[in-house]
Amino acid sequence: MLIALQTELQNWAQPQRAAVVSRYFRTGPGQYGEGDVFIGIPNPQLRQLAKKFLNLPPDDIHTLLNHPIHEYRFVALLILVGRFRQAGVQERREWCELYLANLPKVNNWDLVDVSARDILGEFLLTLDRSLLDQLAESGHLWSQRVAIIATQAFIRRGQFDDALRLAEYYLTHRHDLIHKASGWTLREIGRKNGSVLRTFLSRFAPQMPRTMLRYAIEHLPEAERFFYRNQR
């Protein structure tokens, strides 16, 4: 089954598109995606393949997660999300453990965003969430993004404390990709409960990184956006 999937992945490769995508995901020297390899497969095709090969064995998923080609890792995560959604309580733990064991390979923002909420976030819904703080304090960019994106599973249920805590912790983070993820998460809190977002903004807007603030206030009325932008 793994060979069949790899064959189909190669059949979908688009070298010209790969060059464009590589620049978009900053794969050059010193950039956040340095050394990542793309073969140019569009996401709709990757999602189609993930559905087709949903029953891929765990060992093969592990193999794909450790592959140097980005799209191989992306489709592996799509499959992992699909298997997690179908699983019972005990099996969900096993899928989440597989995810965490391979977390160093979840090493670009799209890989994080397609998996963190729907695997780690959903898994931690009824469990202790101190792991998120450990990831946030790890100093590892992608693990830190996993932590904040995972909280969106809680936000869906009206649970905001973990997201607010991490967003506050990231106020002094140096990387724009964390600012974007934090702002996006705050925006989702605002969609659920505007007063919670406004309380956060009233305390922290003056010190929020510009990108975090811009994303956080995106859905507020223009007058409020103007007000909070001018708090900095």
JSON list of N, CA, C and O in Angstrom, two decimals, residues 3 33 42-43 64 73 89-90 96 111 115 121 126 138 147 152 171 173 177 188 197 207 220:
[
{"chain": "A", "resi": 3, "resn": "ILE", "atom": "N", "xyz": [3.87, 1.66, -1.22]},
{"chain": "A", "resi": 3, "resn": "ILE", "atom": "CA", "xyz": [4.48, 1.85, -2.54]},
{"chain": "A", "resi": 3, "resn": "ILE", "atom": "C", "xyz": [3.46, 2.43, -3.51]},
{"chain": "A", "resi": 3, "resn": "ILE", "atom": "O", "xyz": [3.76, 3.32, -4.31]},
{"chain": "A", "resi": 33, "resn": "GLY", "atom": "N", "xyz": [11.83, 27.43, 6.54]},
{"chain": "A", "resi": 33, "resn": "GLY", "atom": "CA", "xyz": [11.66, 26.10, 5.95]},
{"chain": "A", "resi": 33, "resn": "GLY", "atom": "C", "xyz": [12.91, 25.59, 5.27]},
{"chain": "A", "resi": 33, "resn": "GLY", "atom": "O", "xyz": [12.82, 24.77, 4.35]},
{"chain": "A", "resi": 42, "resn": "PRO", "atom": "N", "xyz": [-0.78, 19.87, -5.55]},
{"chain": "A", "resi": 42, "resn": "PRO", "atom": "CA", "xyz": [-1.81, 20.72, -4.94]},
{"chain": "A", "resi": 42, "resn": "PRO", "atom": "C", "xyz": [-2.53, 20.01, -3.79]},
{"chain": "A", "resi": 42, "resn": "PRO", "atom": "O", "xyz": [-2.69, 18.78, -3.81]},
{"chain": "A", "resi": 43, "resn": "ASN", "atom": "N", "xyz": [-2.98, 20.79, -2.82]},
{"chain": "A", "resi": 43, "resn": "ASN", "atom": "CA", "xyz": [-3.65, 20.22, -1.65]},
{"chain": "A", "resi": 43, "resn": "ASN", "atom": "C", "xyz": [-4.89, 19.39, -1.98]},
{"chain": "A", "resi": 43, "resn": "ASN", "atom": "O", "xyz": [-5.13, 18.36, -1.33]},
{"chain": "A", "resi": 64, "resn": "LEU", "atom": "N", "xyz": [6.17, 7.78, 6.16]},
{"chain": "A", "resi": 64, "resn": "LEU", "atom": "CA", "xyz": [5.86, 8.99, 5.40]},
{"chain": "A", "resi": 64, "resn": "LEU", "atom": "C", "xyz": [6.16, 10.25, 6.21]},
{"chain": "A", "resi": 64, "resn": "LEU", "atom": "O", "xyz": [6.64, 11.25, 5.66]},
{"chain": "A", "resi": 73, "resn": "ARG", "atom": "N", "xyz": [4.83, 14.12, 3.92]},
{"chain": "A", "resi": 73, "resn": "ARG", "atom": "CA", "xyz": [4.50, 14.35, 5.33]},
{"chain": "A", "resi": 73, "resn": "ARG", "atom": "C", "xyz": [3.09, 14.92, 5.47]},
{"chain": "A", "resi": 73, "resn": "ARG", "atom": "O", "xyz": [2.35, 14.57, 6.39]},
{"chain": "A", "resi": 89, "resn": "VAL", "atom": "N", "xyz": [-11.51, 5.74, 22.19]},
{"chain": "A", "resi": 89, "resn": "VAL", "atom": "CA", "xyz": [-10.68, 6.44, 23.17]},
{"chain": "A", "resi": 89, "resn": "VAL", "atom": "C", "xyz": [-9.26, 5.89, 23.23]},
{"chain": "A", "resi": 89, "resn": "VAL", "atom": "O", "xyz": [-8.29, 6.65, 23.12]},
{"chain": "A", "resi": 90, "resn": "GLN", "atom": "N", "xyz": [-9.11, 4.58, 23.38]},
{"chain": "A", "resi": 90, "resn": "GLN", "atom": "CA", "xyz": [-7.77, 4.01, 23.51]},
{"chain": "A", "resi": 90, "resn": "GLN", "atom": "C", "xyz": [-6.98, 4.16, 22.23]},
{"chain": "A", "resi": 90, "resn": "GLN", "atom": "O", "xyz": [-5.79, 4.50, 22.25]},
{"chain": "A", "resi": 96, "resn": "CYS", "atom": "N", "xyz": [-2.39, 9.67, 18.82]},
{"chain": "A", "resi": 96, "resn": "CYS", "atom": "CA", "xyz": [-1.78, 10.90, 19.32]},
{"chain": "A", "resi": 96, "resn": "CYS", "atom": "C", "xyz": [-0.33, 10.66, 19.72]},
{"chain": "A", "resi": 96, "resn": "CYS", "atom": "O", "xyz": [0.53, 11.52, 19.49]},
{"chain": "A", "resi": 111, "resn": "LEU", "atom": "N", "xyz": [1.81, 22.09, 7.92]},
{"chain": "A", "resi": 111, "resn": "LEU", "atom": "CA", "xyz": [1.79, 20.78, 8.57]},
{"chain": "A", "resi": 111, "resn": "LEU", "atom": "C", "xyz": [1.21, 20.90, 9.99]},
{"chain": "A", "resi": 111, "resn": "LEU", "atom": "O", "xyz": [0.42, 20.05, 10.41]},
{"chain": "A", "resi": 115, "resn": "SER", "atom": "N", "xyz": [-2.99, 19.65, 11.45]},
{"chain": "A", "resi": 115, "resn": "SER", "atom": "CA", "xyz": [-2.96, 18.51, 12.37]},
{"chain": "A", "resi": 115, "resn": "SER", "atom": "C", "xyz": [-3.12, 18.84, 13.85]},
{"chain": "A", "resi": 115, "resn": "SER", "atom": "O", "xyz": [-3.69, 18.06, 14.60]},
{"chain": "A", "resi": 121, "resn": "GLY", "atom": "N", "xyz": [-5.21, 18.77, 19.97]},
{"chain": "A", "resi": 121, "resn": "GLY", "atom": "CA", "xyz": [-6.25, 19.53, 20.65]},
{"chain": "A", "resi": 121, "resn": "GLY", "atom": "C", "xyz": [-7.45, 18.66, 21.03]},
{"chain": "A", "resi": 121, "resn": "GLY", "atom": "O", "xyz": [-7.92, 18.69, 22.17]},
{"chain": "A", "resi": 126, "resn": "THR", "atom": "N", "xyz": [-10.39, 16.42, 27.35]},
{"chain": "A", "resi": 126, "resn": "THR", "atom": "CA", "xyz": [-10.81, 16.00, 28.69]},
{"chain": "A", "resi": 126, "resn": "THR", "atom": "C", "xyz": [-9.62, 15.62, 29.56]},
{"chain": "A", "resi": 126, "resn": "THR", "atom": "O", "xyz": [-9.80, 14.98, 30.61]},
{"chain": "A", "resi": 138, "resn": "SER", "atom": "N", "xyz": [9.35, 25.15, 24.85]},
{"chain": "A", "resi": 138, "resn": "SER", "atom": "CA", "xyz": [10.40, 24.29, 24.29]},
{"chain": "A", "resi": 138, "resn": "SER", "atom": "C", "xyz": [11.47, 25.06, 23.53]},
{"chain": "A", "resi": 138, "resn": "SER", "atom": "O", "xyz": [12.58, 24.55, 23.34]},
{"chain": "A", "resi": 147, "resn": "ALA", "atom": "N", "xyz": [1.29, 24.14, 19.91]},
{"chain": "A", "resi": 147, "resn": "ALA", "atom": "CA", "xyz": [0.62, 24.40, 21.18]},
{"chain": "A", "resi": 147, "resn": "ALA", "atom": "C", "xyz": [-0.54, 25.38, 21.01]},
{"chain": "A", "resi": 147, "resn": "ALA", "atom": "O", "xyz": [-1.66, 25.12, 21.49]},
{"chain": "A", "resi": 152, "resn": "GLN", "atom": "N", "xyz": [-7.39, 25.61, 19.52]},
{"chain": "A", "resi": 152, "resn": "GLN", "atom": "CA", "xyz": [-8.60, 25.92, 18.76]},
{"chain": "A", "resi": 152, "resn": "GLN", "atom": "C", "xyz": [-9.66, 24.82, 18.91]},
{"chain": "A", "resi": 152, "resn": "GLN", "atom": "O", "xyz": [-10.84, 25.08, 18.71]},
{"chain": "A", "resi": 171, "resn": "LEU", "atom": "N", "xyz": [3.53, 36.99, 23.69]},
{"chain": "A", "resi": 171, "resn": "LEU", "atom": "CA", "xyz": [3.59, 38.42, 23.39]},
{"chain": "A", "resi": 171, "resn": "LEU", "atom": "C", "xyz": [5.01, 38.89, 23.07]},
{"chain": "A", "resi": 171, "resn": "LEU", "atom": "O", "xyz": [5.20, 39.81, 22.28]},
{"chain": "A", "resi": 173, "resn": "HIS", "atom": "N", "xyz": [7.36, 36.78, 21.87]},
{"chain": "A", "resi": 173, "resn": "HIS", "atom": "CA", "xyz": [8.01, 35.84, 20.93]},
{"chain": "A", "resi": 173, "resn": "HIS", "atom": "C", "xyz": [8.57, 36.62, 19.75]},
{"chain": "A", "resi": 173, "resn": "HIS", "atom": "O", "xyz": [8.01, 37.61, 19.30]},
{"chain": "A", "resi": 177, "resn": "LEU", "atom": "N", "xyz": [5.56, 33.94, 12.61]},
{"chain": "A", "resi": 177, "resn": "LEU", "atom": "CA", "xyz": [4.65, 32.80, 12.47]},
{"chain": "A", "resi": 177, "resn": "LEU", "atom": "C", "xyz": [3.93, 32.47, 13.77]},
{"chain": "A", "resi": 177, "resn": "LEU", "atom": "O", "xyz": [2.82, 31.93, 13.73]},
{"chain": "A", "resi": 188, "resn": "GLU", "atom": "N", "xyz": [-10.47, 33.86, 16.69]},
{"chain": "A", "resi": 188, "resn": "GLU", "atom": "CA", "xyz": [-11.48, 32.81, 16.84]},
{"chain": "A", "resi": 188, "resn": "GLU", "atom": "C", "xyz": [-12.17, 32.91, 18.19]},
{"chain": "A", "resi": 188, "resn": "GLU", "atom": "O", "xyz": [-13.37, 32.62, 18.30]},
{"chain": "A", "resi": 197, "resn": "LEU", "atom": "N", "xyz": [-12.35, 38.56, 24.04]},
{"chain": "A", "resi": 197, "resn": "LEU", "atom": "CA", "xyz": [-11.30, 39.14, 23.21]},
{"chain": "A", "resi": 197, "resn": "LEU", "atom": "C", "xyz": [-11.03, 40.59, 23.61]},
{"chain": "A", "resi": 197, "resn": "LEU", "atom": "O", "xyz": [-9.87, 41.00, 23.75]},
{"chain": "A", "resi": 207, "resn": "GLN", "atom": "N", "xyz": [1.13, 46.20, 23.84]},
{"chain": "A", "resi": 207, "resn": "GLN", "atom": "CA", "xyz": [2.38, 45.46, 23.73]},
{"chain": "A", "resi": 207, "resn": "GLN", "atom": "C", "xyz": [2.32, 44.30, 22.74]},
{"chain": "A", "resi": 207, "resn": "GLN", "atom": "O", "xyz": [3.31, 43.58, 22.56]},
{"chain": "A", "resi": 220, "resn": "LEU", "atom": "N", "xyz": [-13.41, 42.74, 14.02]},
{"chain": "A", "resi": 220, "resn": "LEU", "atom": "CA", "xyz": [-14.06, 43.78, 14.82]},
{"chain": "A", "resi": 220, "resn": "LEU", "atom": "C", "xyz": [-14.49, 44.93, 13.91]},
{"chain": "A", "resi": 220, "resn": "LEU", "atom": "O", "xyz": [-13.97, 45.11, 12.82]}
]
